[in-house]
Amino acid sequence: MSKEDTAQAQIVHEFVMSFNRAVPDFPLMFRGTLDKAISACWPKNAKLGDRRRMLALYVQKGFDEGFRKFVECLSSPRMKMILMESFVVWGWDVEDPERFTDLMALVIEKLDEAGKEIAPELKNNPFPKMYLMDKPHDVITLTHKISELPSEDQMFLELEAIIRPKITGSVDKLQPMDFREKRKSTSTQKETLGDRIERRASIIAEHQKGAEAAKRPDERAGGAVRAAAGGTGRHRLQVPLQQHVSRAPLLRGRHRRWSRQLPHIHRLLP
């Protein structure tokens, strides 16, 4: 870890400890550098179907009354649930001018397109603020900003509207290149309704042909005898029984004992 990362990790650790002392009911702040928070949201080796979280950048300016009202909205059970499941919350305090400068540099360097939008916003009141970011196309983009002091219901509705597409399986899970590759791979396999009907008919015909070829010669002969006799049931005894003698060694138990009598049964037939 570089000296810059070590110093940043120490600042984050101090902030999280102070934050948790002020708000014991909200222990959701990420403990680590901004790079690690980004990696926790969007791992480099993530697979296509892996569920990814969004990054929530929380910025405050001291532990004043505005801070307490803002965090009170975040501390309800349903707000903590939605933040814990869908976001990595990374926080910073800009009350110290030097810390403000450090955060500006981090935002511009680490947050891609989102950083260009967030940096000017950081110069304006009010605080606290929360910036919600996603990375749909390999570039971190700003999705939503919560700067004023909303009610808990309003904040919940805003967060729910942002994460609903991800929960319901939105196409945002796929990158543009993934769509192009998917269309390319399936374009040669697409078939019309007529093609599917014809293919299904050929499969059925092939199956019937194979079943017909698999019929035993003695069954076909037996069918011919039964047809000539004009009936079924007891007329099955009129099948030439000597055809079954060769099958006797394959039979077991009482069926084998019955098969030994086959050569003598034909004497009883008219």
PDB file of C-alpha atoms in Angstrom:
ATOM      1  CA  MET A   1       0.000   0.000   0.000  1.00  0.00           C
ATOM      2  CA  SER A   2       1.358   3.420  -0.961  1.00  0.00           C
ATOM      3  CA  LYS A   3       1.824   6.275   1.479  1.00  0.00           C
ATOM      4  CA  GLU A   4      -1.182   8.055  -0.032  1.00  0.00           C
ATOM      5  CA  ASP A   5      -3.385   4.994   0.438  1.00  0.00           C
ATOM      6  CA  THR A   6      -2.138   4.512   3.979  1.00  0.00           C
ATOM      7  CA  ALA A   7      -2.911   8.122   4.853  1.00  0.00           C
ATOM      8  CA  GLN A   8      -6.331   7.878   3.216  1.00  0.00           C
ATOM      9  CA  ALA A   9      -7.134   4.658   5.075  1.00  0.00           C
ATOM     10  CA  GLN A  10      -6.214   6.346   8.358  1.00  0.00           C
ATOM     11  CA  ILE A  11      -8.479   9.319   7.605  1.00  0.00           C
ATOM     12  CA  VAL A  12     -11.357   7.004   6.695  1.00  0.00           C
ATOM     13  CA  HIS A  13     -10.828   4.980   9.859  1.00  0.00           C
ATOM     14  CA  GLU A  14     -10.953   8.107  12.025  1.00  0.00           C
ATOM     15  CA  PHE A  15     -14.079   9.319  10.257  1.00  0.00           C
ATOM     16  CA  VAL A  16     -15.892   5.984  10.617  1.00  0.00           C
ATOM     17  CA  MET A  17     -15.056   5.788  14.320  1.00  0.00           C
ATOM     18  CA  SER A  18     -16.353   9.322  14.923  1.00  0.00           C
ATOM     19  CA  PHE A  19     -19.433   8.667  12.811  1.00  0.00           C
ATOM     20  CA  ASN A  20     -20.303   5.454  14.639  1.00  0.00           C
ATOM     21  CA  ARG A  21     -19.937   7.165  18.007  1.00  0.00           C
ATOM     22  CA  ALA A  22     -22.335   9.891  16.873  1.00  0.00           C
ATOM     23  CA  VAL A  23     -24.761   7.456  15.216  1.00  0.00           C
ATOM     24  CA  PRO A  24     -24.570   4.043  16.916  1.00  0.00           C
ATOM     25  CA  ASP A  25     -27.612   2.844  14.945  1.00  0.00           C
ATOM     26  CA  PHE A  26     -25.961   3.348  11.550  1.00  0.00           C
ATOM     27  CA  PRO A  27     -22.799   1.186  11.358  1.00  0.00           C
ATOM     28  CA  LEU A  28     -22.805   0.905   7.563  1.00  0.00           C
ATOM     29  CA  MET A  29     -19.844   3.057   6.530  1.00  0.00           C
ATOM     30  CA  PHE A  30     -17.222   1.257   4.441  1.00  0.00           C
ATOM     31  CA  ARG A  31     -13.888   0.836   6.243  1.00  0.00           C
ATOM     32  CA  GLY A  32     -11.236   1.279   3.576  1.00  0.00           C
ATOM     33  CA  THR A  33      -9.916   3.486   0.803  1.00  0.00           C
ATOM     34  CA  LEU A  34     -12.034   4.738  -2.076  1.00  0.00           C
ATOM     35  CA  ASP A  35     -10.280   2.299  -4.415  1.00  0.00           C
ATOM     36  CA  LYS A  36     -11.329  -0.613  -2.211  1.00  0.00           C
ATOM     37  CA  ALA A  37     -14.892   0.675  -2.064  1.00  0.00           C
ATOM     38  CA  ILE A  38     -14.985   0.840  -5.866  1.00  0.00           C
ATOM     39  CA  SER A  39     -13.616  -2.708  -6.096  1.00  0.00           C
ATOM     40  CA  ALA A  40     -16.244  -3.895  -3.622  1.00  0.00           C
ATOM     41  CA  CYS A  41     -18.960  -2.505  -5.899  1.00  0.00           C
ATOM     42  CA  TRP A  42     -17.539  -3.596  -9.252  1.00  0.00           C
ATOM     43  CA  PRO A  43     -14.917  -6.363  -8.964  1.00  0.00           C
ATOM     44  CA  LYS A  44     -12.627  -6.628 -11.973  1.00  0.00           C
ATOM     45  CA  ASN A  45     -13.045 -10.409 -12.225  1.00  0.00           C
ATOM     46  CA  ALA A  46     -16.816 -10.397 -11.764  1.00  0.00           C
ATOM     47  CA  LYS A  47     -18.819 -12.720 -13.996  1.00  0.00           C
ATOM     48  CA  LEU A  48     -21.678 -11.584 -16.179  1.00  0.00           C
ATOM     49  CA  GLY A  49     -24.419 -12.878 -13.902  1.00  0.00           C
ATOM     50  CA  ASP A  50     -22.911 -11.604 -10.667  1.00  0.00           C
ATOM     51  CA  ARG A  51     -25.026  -9.062  -8.852  1.00  0.00           C
ATOM     52  CA  ARG A  52     -23.191  -5.775  -8.353  1.00  0.00           C
ATOM     53  CA  ARG A  53     -23.851  -2.988  -5.906  1.00  0.00           C
ATOM     54  CA  MET A  54     -23.834   0.771  -6.345  1.00  0.00           C
ATOM     55  CA  LEU A  55     -21.500   3.253  -4.692  1.00  0.00           C
ATOM     56  CA  ALA A  56     -22.940   5.830  -2.305  1.00  0.00           C
ATOM     57  CA  LEU A  57     -20.561   8.715  -1.552  1.00  0.00           C
ATOM     58  CA  TYR A  58     -21.602  10.369   1.697  1.00  0.00           C
ATOM     59  CA  VAL A  59     -20.059  13.792   2.426  1.00  0.00           C
ATOM     60  CA  GLN A  60     -20.654  15.784   5.590  1.00  0.00           C
ATOM     61  CA  LYS A  61     -19.268  18.995   7.068  1.00  0.00           C
ATOM     62  CA  GLY A  62     -19.046  18.389  10.780  1.00  0.00           C
ATOM     63  CA  PHE A  63     -21.502  16.861  13.225  1.00  0.00           C
ATOM     64  CA  ASP A  64     -24.031  19.689  13.268  1.00  0.00           C
ATOM     65  CA  GLU A  65     -27.827  19.684  13.445  1.00  0.00           C
ATOM     66  CA  GLY A  66     -28.107  19.173   9.695  1.00  0.00           C
ATOM     67  CA  PHE A  67     -25.990  16.044  10.025  1.00  0.00           C
ATOM     68  CA  ARG A  68     -28.286  14.608  12.673  1.00  0.00           C
ATOM     69  CA  LYS A  69     -31.442  15.222  10.660  1.00  0.00           C
ATOM     70  CA  PHE A  70     -29.924  13.744   7.524  1.00  0.00           C
ATOM     71  CA  VAL A  71     -28.603  10.630   9.240  1.00  0.00           C
ATOM     72  CA  GLU A  72     -31.874  10.167  11.090  1.00  0.00           C
ATOM     73  CA  CYS A  73     -33.459   9.433   7.719  1.00  0.00           C
ATOM     74  CA  LEU A  74     -30.783   6.816   7.005  1.00  0.00           C
ATOM     75  CA  SER A  75     -31.119   5.052  10.347  1.00  0.00           C
ATOM     76  CA  SER A  76     -34.601   3.572   9.959  1.00  0.00           C
ATOM     77  CA  PRO A  77     -34.737  -0.235   9.540  1.00  0.00           C
ATOM     78  CA  ARG A  78     -35.955  -0.147   5.938  1.00  0.00           C
ATOM     79  CA  MET A  79     -33.344   2.446   4.927  1.00  0.00           C
ATOM     80  CA  LYS A  80     -30.533   0.430   6.485  1.00  0.00           C
ATOM     81  CA  MET A  81     -31.795  -2.687   4.727  1.00  0.00           C
ATOM     82  CA  ILE A  82     -31.855  -1.079   1.292  1.00  0.00           C
ATOM     83  CA  LEU A  83     -28.424   0.515   1.781  1.00  0.00           C
ATOM     84  CA  MET A  84     -26.849  -2.661   3.116  1.00  0.00           C
ATOM     85  CA  GLU A  85     -28.153  -4.853   0.280  1.00  0.00           C
ATOM     86  CA  SER A  86     -27.621  -2.552  -2.699  1.00  0.00           C
ATOM     87  CA  PHE A  87     -24.939   0.030  -1.858  1.00  0.00           C
ATOM     88  CA  VAL A  88     -21.417   0.412  -0.567  1.00  0.00           C
ATOM     89  CA  VAL A  89     -21.514   3.591   1.530  1.00  0.00           C
ATOM     90  CA  TRP A  90     -18.185   5.429   1.624  1.00  0.00           C
ATOM     91  CA  GLY A  91     -18.005   8.588   3.723  1.00  0.00           C
ATOM     92  CA  TRP A  92     -15.778  11.641   4.229  1.00  0.00           C
ATOM     93  CA  ASP A  93     -15.848  14.787   6.360  1.00  0.00           C
ATOM     94  CA  VAL A  94     -14.859  18.106   4.706  1.00  0.00           C
ATOM     95  CA  GLU A  95     -14.960  20.334   7.786  1.00  0.00           C
ATOM     96  CA  ASP A  96     -11.172  20.572   7.618  1.00  0.00           C
ATOM     97  CA  PRO A  97     -10.135  22.540   4.458  1.00  0.00           C
ATOM     98  CA  GLU A  98      -7.241  20.145   3.891  1.00  0.00           C
ATOM     99  CA  ARG A  99      -9.615  17.188   3.943  1.00  0.00           C
ATOM    100  CA  PHE A 100     -11.837  19.009   1.462  1.00  0.00           C
ATOM    101  CA  THR A 101      -8.900  19.372  -0.931  1.00  0.00           C
ATOM    102  CA  ASP A 102      -8.027  15.704  -0.518  1.00  0.00           C
ATOM    103  CA  LEU A 103     -11.581  14.640  -1.322  1.00  0.00           C
ATOM    104  CA  MET A 104     -11.691  16.837  -4.429  1.00  0.00           C
ATOM    105  CA  ALA A 105      -8.537  15.161  -5.725  1.00  0.00           C
ATOM    106  CA  LEU A 106      -9.912  11.674  -5.018  1.00  0.00           C
ATOM    107  CA  VAL A 107     -13.243  12.400  -6.688  1.00  0.00           C
ATOM    108  CA  ILE A 108     -11.639  13.734  -9.857  1.00  0.00           C
ATOM    109  CA  GLU A 109      -9.068  10.929 -10.050  1.00  0.00           C
ATOM    110  CA  LYS A 110     -11.153   7.882  -9.098  1.00  0.00           C
ATOM    111  CA  LEU A 111     -14.759   8.490 -10.128  1.00  0.00           C
ATOM    112  CA  ASP A 112     -14.557   8.973 -13.919  1.00  0.00           C
ATOM    113  CA  GLU A 113     -17.539  10.868 -15.348  1.00  0.00           C
ATOM    114  CA  ALA A 114     -19.233  11.013 -11.961  1.00  0.00           C
ATOM    115  CA  GLY A 115     -16.239  12.859 -10.531  1.00  0.00           C
ATOM    116  CA  LYS A 116     -16.584  15.649 -13.086  1.00  0.00           C
ATOM    117  CA  GLU A 117     -20.136  16.268 -11.915  1.00  0.00           C
ATOM    118  CA  ILE A 118     -19.502  15.823  -8.203  1.00  0.00           C
ATOM    119  CA  ALA A 119     -16.430  18.073  -7.888  1.00  0.00           C
ATOM    120  CA  PRO A 120     -18.264  21.380  -8.562  1.00  0.00           C
ATOM    121  CA  GLU A 121     -21.149  20.271  -6.328  1.00  0.00           C
ATOM    122  CA  LEU A 122     -18.850  19.807  -3.353  1.00  0.00           C
ATOM    123  CA  LYS A 123     -18.197  23.561  -3.218  1.00  0.00           C
ATOM    124  CA  ASN A 124     -21.836  24.333  -2.489  1.00  0.00           C
ATOM    125  CA  ASN A 125     -23.916  23.980   0.642  1.00  0.00           C
ATOM    126  CA  PRO A 126     -25.918  22.353   2.132  1.00  0.00           C
ATOM    127  CA  PHE A 127     -24.231  19.391   3.763  1.00  0.00           C
ATOM    128  CA  PRO A 128     -24.491  16.457   4.256  1.00  0.00           C
ATOM    129  CA  LYS A 129     -24.826  15.152   0.707  1.00  0.00           C
ATOM    130  CA  MET A 130     -25.076  11.726  -0.790  1.00  0.00           C
ATOM    131  CA  TYR A 131     -24.099  10.892  -4.366  1.00  0.00           C
ATOM    132  CA  LEU A 132     -25.277   7.582  -5.832  1.00  0.00           C
ATOM    133  CA  MET A 133     -23.157   6.099  -8.598  1.00  0.00           C
ATOM    134  CA  ASP A 134     -23.313   3.128 -10.927  1.00  0.00           C
ATOM    135  CA  LYS A 135     -20.972   1.644 -13.522  1.00  0.00           C
ATOM    136  CA  PRO A 136     -23.117   0.325 -16.370  1.00  0.00           C
ATOM    137  CA  HIS A 137     -20.604   0.702 -19.226  1.00  0.00           C
ATOM    138  CA  ASP A 138     -17.166   0.494 -17.576  1.00  0.00           C
ATOM    139  CA  VAL A 139     -17.422   4.176 -16.619  1.00  0.00           C
ATOM    140  CA  ILE A 140     -18.626   5.347 -13.216  1.00  0.00           C
ATOM    141  CA  THR A 141     -21.588   7.664 -13.700  1.00  0.00           C
ATOM    142  CA  LEU A 142     -23.653   9.763 -11.318  1.00  0.00           C
ATOM    143  CA  THR A 143     -27.141   8.311 -10.977  1.00  0.00           C
ATOM    144  CA  HIS A 144     -28.741  10.448  -8.288  1.00  0.00           C
ATOM    145  CA  LYS A 145     -27.925  13.156  -5.751  1.00  0.00           C
ATOM    146  CA  ILE A 146     -29.549  13.711  -2.366  1.00  0.00           C
ATOM    147  CA  SER A 147     -28.530  17.115  -1.028  1.00  0.00           C
ATOM    148  CA  GLU A 148     -31.516  18.629   0.713  1.00  0.00           C
ATOM    149  CA  LEU A 149     -32.970  17.200   3.882  1.00  0.00           C
ATOM    150  CA  PRO A 150     -35.784  14.942   2.672  1.00  0.00           C
ATOM    151  CA  SER A 151     -38.152  12.994   4.815  1.00  0.00           C
ATOM    152  CA  GLU A 152     -37.405   9.349   5.483  1.00  0.00           C
ATOM    153  CA  ASP A 153     -40.287   8.309   3.211  1.00  0.00           C
ATOM    154  CA  GLN A 154     -39.062  10.488   0.364  1.00  0.00           C
ATOM    155  CA  MET A 155     -35.483   9.243   0.641  1.00  0.00           C
ATOM    156  CA  PHE A 156     -36.655   5.638   0.699  1.00  0.00           C
ATOM    157  CA  LEU A 157     -38.750   6.137  -2.438  1.00  0.00           C
ATOM    158  CA  GLU A 158     -35.807   7.745  -4.227  1.00  0.00           C
ATOM    159  CA  LEU A 159     -33.443   4.901  -3.371  1.00  0.00           C
ATOM    160  CA  GLU A 160     -36.027   2.262  -4.217  1.00  0.00           C
ATOM    161  CA  ALA A 161     -36.636   3.825  -7.630  1.00  0.00           C
ATOM    162  CA  ILE A 162     -32.910   3.664  -8.340  1.00  0.00           C
ATOM    163  CA  ILE A 163     -32.330   0.041  -7.354  1.00  0.00           C
ATOM    164  CA  ARG A 164     -35.641  -1.432  -8.592  1.00  0.00           C
ATOM    165  CA  PRO A 165     -34.302  -2.121 -12.130  1.00  0.00           C
ATOM    166  CA  LYS A 166     -31.397  -4.091 -10.670  1.00  0.00           C
ATOM    167  CA  ILE A 167     -33.615  -6.131  -8.357  1.00  0.00           C
ATOM    168  CA  THR A 168     -36.018  -7.010 -11.174  1.00  0.00           C
ATOM    169  CA  GLY A 169     -33.234  -8.075 -13.518  1.00  0.00           C
ATOM    170  CA  SER A 170     -32.715  -5.004 -15.646  1.00  0.00           C
ATOM    171  CA  VAL A 171     -30.550  -5.069 -18.744  1.00  0.00           C
ATOM    172  CA  ASP A 172     -28.166  -2.757 -16.880  1.00  0.00           C
ATOM    173  CA  LYS A 173     -26.455  -5.912 -15.681  1.00  0.00           C
ATOM    174  CA  LEU A 174     -25.042  -6.418 -19.183  1.00  0.00           C
ATOM    175  CA  GLN A 175     -22.434  -4.333 -20.903  1.00  0.00           C
ATOM    176  CA  PRO A 176     -23.060  -3.022 -24.463  1.00  0.00           C
ATOM    177  CA  MET A 177     -20.439  -5.424 -25.830  1.00  0.00           C
ATOM    178  CA  ASP A 178     -22.279  -8.314 -24.214  1.00  0.00           C
ATOM    179  CA  PHE A 179     -25.425  -7.397 -26.142  1.00  0.00           C
ATOM    180  CA  ARG A 180     -23.573  -7.233 -29.449  1.00  0.00           C
ATOM    181  CA  GLU A 181     -21.937 -10.590 -28.877  1.00  0.00           C
ATOM    182  CA  LYS A 182     -25.250 -12.133 -27.844  1.00  0.00           C
ATOM    183  CA  ARG A 183     -27.036 -10.849 -30.951  1.00  0.00           C
ATOM    184  CA  LYS A 184     -24.184 -12.044 -33.147  1.00  0.00           C
ATOM    185  CA  SER A 185     -24.185 -15.519 -31.647  1.00  0.00           C
ATOM    186  CA  THR A 186     -27.951 -15.989 -31.930  1.00  0.00           C
ATOM    187  CA  SER A 187     -28.532 -14.397 -35.337  1.00  0.00           C
ATOM    188  CA  THR A 188     -27.363 -17.500 -37.228  1.00  0.00           C
ATOM    189  CA  GLN A 189     -29.537 -19.795 -35.109  1.00  0.00           C
ATOM    190  CA  LYS A 190     -32.799 -17.931 -35.478  1.00  0.00           C
ATOM    191  CA  GLU A 191     -35.499 -19.900 -37.293  1.00  0.00           C
ATOM    192  CA  THR A 192     -38.998 -19.120 -38.438  1.00  0.00           C
ATOM    193  CA  LEU A 193     -42.184 -20.820 -37.285  1.00  0.00           C
ATOM    194  CA  GLY A 194     -42.279 -22.866 -40.494  1.00  0.00           C
ATOM    195  CA  ASP A 195     -38.719 -24.040 -39.916  1.00  0.00           C
ATOM    196  CA  ARG A 196     -39.567 -25.146 -36.384  1.00  0.00           C
ATOM    197  CA  ILE A 197     -42.666 -27.046 -37.571  1.00  0.00           C
ATOM    198  CA  GLU A 198     -40.702 -28.768 -40.319  1.00  0.00           C
ATOM    199  CA  ARG A 199     -37.875 -29.679 -37.951  1.00  0.00           C
ATOM    200  CA  ARG A 200     -40.343 -31.052 -35.403  1.00  0.00           C
ATOM    201  CA  ALA A 201     -42.113 -33.134 -38.055  1.00  0.00           C
ATOM    202  CA  SER A 202     -38.820 -34.619 -39.239  1.00  0.00           C
ATOM    203  CA  ILE A 203     -37.903 -35.569 -35.663  1.00  0.00           C
ATOM    204  CA  ILE A 204     -41.257 -37.325 -35.170  1.00  0.00           C
ATOM    205  CA  ALA A 205     -40.933 -39.152 -38.495  1.00  0.00           C
ATOM    206  CA  GLU A 206     -37.411 -40.295 -37.666  1.00  0.00           C
ATOM    207  CA  HIS A 207     -38.566 -41.527 -34.265  1.00  0.00           C
ATOM    208  CA  GLN A 208     -41.431 -43.505 -35.776  1.00  0.00           C
ATOM    209  CA  LYS A 209     -39.119 -44.979 -38.387  1.00  0.00           C
ATOM    210  CA  GLY A 210     -36.682 -46.122 -35.711  1.00  0.00           C
ATOM    211  CA  ALA A 211     -39.472 -47.630 -33.615  1.00  0.00           C
ATOM    212  CA  GLU A 212     -40.772 -49.569 -36.613  1.00  0.00           C
ATOM    213  CA  ALA A 213     -37.322 -50.921 -37.421  1.00  0.00           C
ATOM    214  CA  ALA A 214     -36.841 -52.040 -33.830  1.00  0.00           C
ATOM    215  CA  LYS A 215     -39.863 -54.357 -33.865  1.00  0.00           C
ATOM    216  CA  ARG A 216     -38.960 -58.036 -33.396  1.00  0.00           C
ATOM    217  CA  PRO A 217     -39.585 -60.432 -36.292  1.00  0.00           C
ATOM    218  CA  ASP A 218     -41.713 -62.670 -34.093  1.00  0.00           C
ATOM    219  CA  GLU A 219     -44.019 -59.748 -33.204  1.00  0.00           C
ATOM    220  CA  ARG A 220     -44.559 -58.961 -36.863  1.00  0.00           C
ATOM    221  CA  ALA A 221     -45.232 -62.647 -37.564  1.00  0.00           C
ATOM    222  CA  GLY A 222     -47.591 -62.862 -34.612  1.00  0.00           C
ATOM    223  CA  GLY A 223     -49.445 -59.812 -35.849  1.00  0.00           C
ATOM    224  CA  ALA A 224     -49.896 -61.424 -39.234  1.00  0.00           C
ATOM    225  CA  VAL A 225     -51.302 -64.617 -37.690  1.00  0.00           C
ATOM    226  CA  ARG A 226     -53.695 -62.662 -35.459  1.00  0.00           C
ATOM    227  CA  ALA A 227     -54.886 -60.636 -38.410  1.00  0.00           C
ATOM    228  CA  ALA A 228     -55.528 -63.823 -40.408  1.00  0.00           C
ATOM    229  CA  ALA A 229     -57.454 -65.315 -37.486  1.00  0.00           C
ATOM    230  CA  GLY A 230     -59.589 -62.202 -37.215  1.00  0.00           C
ATOM    231  CA  GLY A 231     -59.198 -61.652 -33.484  1.00  0.00           C
ATOM    232  CA  THR A 232     -56.986 -61.288 -30.449  1.00  0.00           C
ATOM    233  CA  GLY A 233     -56.864 -62.762 -26.952  1.00  0.00           C
ATOM    234  CA  ARG A 234     -56.964 -66.550 -27.070  1.00  0.00           C
ATOM    235  CA  HIS A 235     -56.034 -66.535 -30.763  1.00  0.00           C
ATOM    236  CA  ARG A 236     -52.528 -65.510 -29.743  1.00  0.00           C
ATOM    237  CA  LEU A 237     -51.956 -69.241 -29.045  1.00  0.00           C
ATOM    238  CA  GLN A 238     -52.024 -69.761 -32.805  1.00  0.00           C
ATOM    239  CA  VAL A 239     -48.644 -68.006 -33.157  1.00  0.00           C
ATOM    240  CA  PRO A 240     -46.011 -70.576 -34.170  1.00  0.00           C
ATOM    241  CA  LEU A 241     -44.680 -71.441 -30.731  1.00  0.00           C
ATOM    242  CA  GLN A 242     -41.402 -72.862 -31.971  1.00  0.00           C
ATOM    243  CA  GLN A 243     -40.313 -69.272 -32.573  1.00  0.00           C
ATOM    244  CA  HIS A 244     -40.217 -68.770 -28.803  1.00  0.00           C
ATOM    245  CA  VAL A 245     -38.041 -71.768 -28.037  1.00  0.00           C
ATOM    246  CA  SER A 246     -34.849 -69.906 -28.991  1.00  0.00           C
ATOM    247  CA  ARG A 247     -35.726 -67.228 -26.430  1.00  0.00           C
ATOM    248  CA  ALA A 248     -36.063 -69.669 -23.532  1.00  0.00           C
ATOM    249  CA  PRO A 249     -32.474 -69.277 -22.193  1.00  0.00           C
ATOM    250  CA  LEU A 250     -33.093 -65.554 -21.720  1.00  0.00           C
ATOM    251  CA  LEU A 251     -36.026 -66.134 -19.354  1.00  0.00           C
ATOM    252  CA  ARG A 252     -35.725 -66.518 -15.599  1.00  0.00           C
ATOM    253  CA  GLY A 253     -37.741 -68.044 -12.735  1.00  0.00           C
ATOM    254  CA  ARG A 254     -41.302 -69.176 -13.411  1.00  0.00           C
ATOM    255  CA  HIS A 255     -41.091 -67.767 -16.931  1.00  0.00           C
ATOM    256  CA  ARG A 256     -38.218 -70.109 -17.649  1.00  0.00           C
ATOM    257  CA  ARG A 257     -40.178 -73.118 -16.291  1.00  0.00           C
ATOM    258  CA  TRP A 258     -43.069 -72.115 -18.536  1.00  0.00           C
ATOM    259  CA  SER A 259     -40.748 -71.853 -21.513  1.00  0.00           C
ATOM    260  CA  ARG A 260     -39.610 -75.484 -21.069  1.00  0.00           C
ATOM    261  CA  GLN A 261     -43.175 -76.612 -21.739  1.00  0.00           C
ATOM    262  CA  LEU A 262     -43.408 -74.715 -25.031  1.00  0.00           C
ATOM    263  CA  PRO A 263     -42.252 -77.612 -27.250  1.00  0.00           C
ATOM    264  CA  HIS A 264     -45.129 -79.786 -25.875  1.00  0.00           C
ATOM    265  CA  ILE A 265     -47.927 -77.237 -25.981  1.00  0.00           C
ATOM    266  CA  HIS A 266     -48.195 -77.311 -29.762  1.00  0.00           C
ATOM    267  CA  ARG A 267     -49.330 -80.959 -29.527  1.00  0.00           C
ATOM    268  CA  LEU A 268     -52.519 -79.802 -27.768  1.00  0.00           C
ATOM    269  CA  LEU A 269     -53.409 -77.328 -30.474  1.00  0.00           C
ATOM    270  CA  PRO A 270     -55.805 -78.405 -33.267  1.00  0.00           C
TER     271      PRO A 270
END
